[in-house]
C-alpha angles and dihedrals in degrees: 000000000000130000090257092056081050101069105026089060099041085058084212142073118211108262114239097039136112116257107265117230113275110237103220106229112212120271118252098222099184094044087047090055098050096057106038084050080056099042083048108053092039091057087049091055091038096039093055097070115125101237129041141301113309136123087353093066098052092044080059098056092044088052094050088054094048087053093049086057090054109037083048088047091059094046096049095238111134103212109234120243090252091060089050094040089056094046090054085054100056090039083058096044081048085058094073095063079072111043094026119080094196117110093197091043087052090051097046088050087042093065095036084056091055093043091053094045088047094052098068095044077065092092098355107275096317118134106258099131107091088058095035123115129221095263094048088050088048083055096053097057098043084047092054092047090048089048083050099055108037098008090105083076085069093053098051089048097050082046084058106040084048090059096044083047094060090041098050086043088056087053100263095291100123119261116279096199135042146182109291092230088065080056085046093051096036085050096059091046083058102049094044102071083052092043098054080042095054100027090056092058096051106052081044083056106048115027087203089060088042091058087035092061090039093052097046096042092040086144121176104213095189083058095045092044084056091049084044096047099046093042084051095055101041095049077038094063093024089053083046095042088050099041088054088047098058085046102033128241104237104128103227117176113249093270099043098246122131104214102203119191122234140200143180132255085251089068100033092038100050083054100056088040095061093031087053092045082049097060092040097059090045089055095036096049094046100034092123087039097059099040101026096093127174088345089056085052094053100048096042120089116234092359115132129183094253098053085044089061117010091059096049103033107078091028095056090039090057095050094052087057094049096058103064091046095054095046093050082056086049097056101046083051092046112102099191110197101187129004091269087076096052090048092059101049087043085053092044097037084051094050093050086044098054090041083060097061088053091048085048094045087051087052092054092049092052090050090046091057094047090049091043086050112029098013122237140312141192101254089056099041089062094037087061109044079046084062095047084050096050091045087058085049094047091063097042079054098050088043090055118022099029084045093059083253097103091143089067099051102075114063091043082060099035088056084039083055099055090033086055090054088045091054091048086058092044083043096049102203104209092049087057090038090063097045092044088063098038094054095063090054104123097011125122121257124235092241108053132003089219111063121066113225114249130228114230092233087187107051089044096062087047082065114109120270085268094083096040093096096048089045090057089053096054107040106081078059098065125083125270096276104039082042085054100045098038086054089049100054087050098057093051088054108039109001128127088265100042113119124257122234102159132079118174100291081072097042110152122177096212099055091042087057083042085051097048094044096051097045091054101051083039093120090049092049089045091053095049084052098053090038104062114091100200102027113138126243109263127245 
C-alpha cells in the first residue's frame, strides 16, 4: 500500500507532524466532464428563477457533492472523514437559503457553504485540517477559487496528455478505433450539409412544409446564446473546481520549497509599541466618550445620538477585526532568537489584546444606546454577535499564539467560525430584530420622560419573511400610523396582490409561511390601512 492509501484510509494524519506530500492522482477527464457538462446545464435551468436564491442554491451544492463522489470514485481516491464530514457541513449550511428569510443570513450561509466545499480540494479530500494553521486555511479557499477559474486548463491539458499517452502506448501509429460517441458526432457533421441541401428544396417546393419547418425550428437566438453562455461558464468553473480537487489546490513553488520570510523582535517589536500607544491614546483621550453613554450626549454640545453611535460603530468594529489577524502575521514573521524576544512580543501582543476588549466593550455600548434610542437594526445585530465571536477568539488567541502554541489555534476557529453562522440560523436575526423594536413601543427614552419612543413601521416590514409572523402579532398593538404603514408594508410584500417573483427554483420555506400569514389575515391589514387618516402612501 502507498503512502497516499495510507492516509486516505487512516482518515487522519498524526498531529504534530509535518503535512506529507500529496501524491496527484491522475485526473478522470471524461468523468470530470460529465459531470462539469451536468453541473453546468443544471445551474442554467435552476439559475434562471425569477426571485432569489432558494431551493436552487442548495440543489446546486448537493449537486457539486455528488459530483465530488463521483469524480473521486472514478480517480480511486477515498475521501477522508474529515472531507465528508466538511462537505456535510456546507450542504447543511446550504440548507439555510431555503428555511431562512433573511437576505443578509442567506449571504452570510452561503459563504460559510463555499468555504466548507473549498477546504477539502486543499489536498484532495485527505484529512489536514485539525493540525492546519490559518494561513494554510486562507490558502485552501484562494486555491479553490483559482482552480475554479482557470483549473479547466488543466483539464484540457490532462485530455491531451491522455491522447499523446495512448498513442505513444500503441507505439505512436494513430488509434484505429474510438469511442463510438466521437462516429456518432462525425456522423451529424456529415448529414447536416445534405440536410440544409435537401431540406432547403423542399420547403421552396411545398409552402405547407415550409410553415411546417418554421414553425418547428422558430429558434431565438438571443435566448439560446444566454442558455449557451451561462452553460458554458458554470461547466467552465465545475469542470476547474473538480480538476483541482483530484489534484489538490494547495499552491507549492516549482521545487517544492516554501521560502518564509522572517524578522527580528526590533522590527516586530517598534510596531506593536506604537500600535499599542495608539490605542491607548484612542482609549485614554475618549474614555468618557466611549463610555459615557446617554449622560456624555447630554452634556455634549452639538452631540446627537446618531452622531454618538453611527460614527464610531462600524469604524471601531473594523478595527477590532483587523488586530488578531495582524498579530497572527506578526508572529509567523517573528524569528525569535532567545526567550527575551518572545517575552516582548508576548508583552506587547497581551497589551494590544486587552485594549481590544475595551475597543469591542465601547462598541457594545454604543450598540446598546442606539438600540435603547432608535431600536435595532440588522447591521448592528449581527455587529454585534461578530464582536461576541471575536472576544471568544481573543482569548483562544491569547491561550495559543501568545502562549508560543500558534499550530493549534486554527481549526478550533475555523469550527467557532461555522458554529457562529449556525447560531445565526438557530437565532434567527430578523425574528429578534422585530421584537427588539416592538418591545420598546410605549417606553421612556434616556434622554428625556416625556417623549414615547417610536417604532420605525417601515423599516420593520423591509425586514426578511422570517418576521413576518412575529409583525402580524404585534400590529393591532401600534398605534393608528405605524399600524397603517406596517400594514402597509406587509401588503406590498406578501399580500394577495404582490407581485410574484418566485417559481420553485426559488422555493423558500419562510416566504411561502410569510405568504400564507399574511394572506390570511389579508381583510384585517386592508382595514387598518383605510382606516388611518394620516397614514403615508407606501413605497
Amino acid at each position: 500500500m502507498d503512502d497516499r492509501s495510507r492516509v486516505r484510509t487512516s482518515g487522519v494524519e498524526t498531529p504534530g507532524a509535518s503535512m506529507p506530500p500529496v501524491a496527484h492522482a491522475p485526473i478522470p477527464v471524461r468523468g470530470v466532464l460529465v459531470a462539469g457538462l451536468v453541473l453546468g446545464i443544471a445551474g442554467d435551468m435552476l439559475l434562471r428563477g425569477p426571485g432569489g436564491p432558494g431551493l436552487n442554491f442548495f440543489l446546486l451544492f448537493v449537486g457539486l457533492g455528488g459530483a465530488v463522489w463521483g469524480v473521486s470514485s472514478r480517480a480511486r481516491l477515498a475521501l477522508s472523514r474529515e472531507a465528508i464530514v466538511t462537505m456535510s457541513v456546507g450542504v447543511a449550511l446550504a440548507a439555510t437559503l431555503v428555511f431562512r428569510g433573511s437576505e443578509a443570513l442567506r449571504f452570510v450561509a452561503f459563504l460559510a457553504a463555499s468555504v466548507a466545499f473549498a477546504l477539502p480540494a486543499f489536498r484532495a479530500g485527505a484529512a489536514w485540517l485539525r493540525r492546519s494553521g490559518m494561513s494554510q486555511q486562507v490558502g485552501a479557499v484562494i486555491g479553490a477559487g483559482l482552480n475554479a477559474l482557470a483549473g479547466s486548463f488543466r483539464l484540457i491539458g490532462a485530455a491531451l496528455g491522455g491522447g499523446a499517452r495512448r498513442r505513444a502506448a500503441a507505439g505512436g501509429e494513430p488509434a484505429t478505433a474510438s469511442h463510438p460517441a466521437w462516429g456518432v458526432i462525425r456522423g451529424l457533421l456529415l448529414a447536416i450539409p445534405f440536410l440544409f441541401l435537401f431540406g432547403a428544396l423542399f420547403m421552396s417546393a411545398d409552402p405547407m412544409f415550409s410553415d411546417l419547418v418554421t414553425d418547428v425550428f422558430r429558434l431565438d437566438l438571443e435566448e439560446i446564446a444566454s442558455h449557451l453562455l451561462v452553460t458554458a461558464v458554470l461547466t467552465w468553473l465545475a469542470c476547474g473546481y473538480l480538476s483541482g480537487f483530484v489534484a489538490g489546490t494547495r499552491l507549492e513553488l516549482p521545487d517544492g520549497s516554501r521560502v518564509r520570510p522572517r524578522t527580528g523582535i526590533v522590527e516586530i517589536g517598534i510596531a506593536l509599541a506604537l500600535v499599542d500607544l495608539l490605542f491607548l491614546a484612542f482609549v485614554g483621550v475618549q474614555f468618557q466618550y466611549l463610555f459615557g453613554g446617554s449622560g456624555l450626549v447630554e452634556v455634549t454640545p452639538d452631540l446627537t445620538y446618531a452622531e454618538y453611535v453611527r460614527e464610531g460603530f462600524g469604524q471601531l468594529a473594523l478595527a477590532s477585526t483587523l488586530v488578531l489577524p495582524s498579530l497572527l502575521a506578526a508572529d509567523w514573521l517573528l524569528e525569535a532568537r532567545d526567550r527575551r524576544d518572545t517575552r516582548v512580543f508576548r508583552v506587547l501582543g497581551g497589551l494590544l489584546l486587552l485594549l481590544l476588549v475595551v475597543v469591542i466593550a465601547s462598541a457594545f455600548q454604543r450598540v446598546r444606546v442606539y438600540e435603547a434610542v432608535y431600536g435595532l437594526t440588522e447591521p448592528r445585530f449581527y455587529g454585534a454577535l461578530f464582536l461576541g465571536w471575536l472576544t471568544l477568539l481573543t482569548a483562544w488567541f491569547a491561550a495559543t499564539v501568545l502562549r508560543g502554541r500558534r499550530e493549534k489555534f486554527g481549526f478550533p476557529a475555523l469550527v467557532s467560525g461555522f458554529a457562529f453562522v449556525a447560531l445565526l440560523v438557530a437565532v434567527n436575526p430578523d425574528v429578534r430584530i422585530a421584537r427588539a423594536n416592538l418591545e420598546r413601543v410605549g417606553a421612556k427614552t434616556a434622554a428625556t420622560d416625556r417623549a414615547e419612543k417610536k417604532v420605525d413601521a417601515r423599516y420593520l416590514a423591509s425586514l426578511g419573511a422570517d418576521a413576518v409572523p412575529t409583525l402580524l402579532e404585534a400590529v393591532a398593538d401600534l398605534a393608528p400610523r405605524p399600524r397603517c404603514e406596517l400594514a402597509r408594508g406587509l401588503l406590498e410584500r406578501w399580500g394577495p396582490g404582490a407581485t410574484r417573483d418566485s417559481d420553485w427554483r426559488n422555493w423558500n420555506w419562510s416566504e411561502a409561511r410569510a405568504r400564507e400569514v399574511v394572506a390570511a389575515e389579508a381583510m384585517a391589514l386592508q382595514a387598518w390601512v383605510a382606516g388611518a387618516d394620516d397614514c403615508p402612501p407606501g413605497s
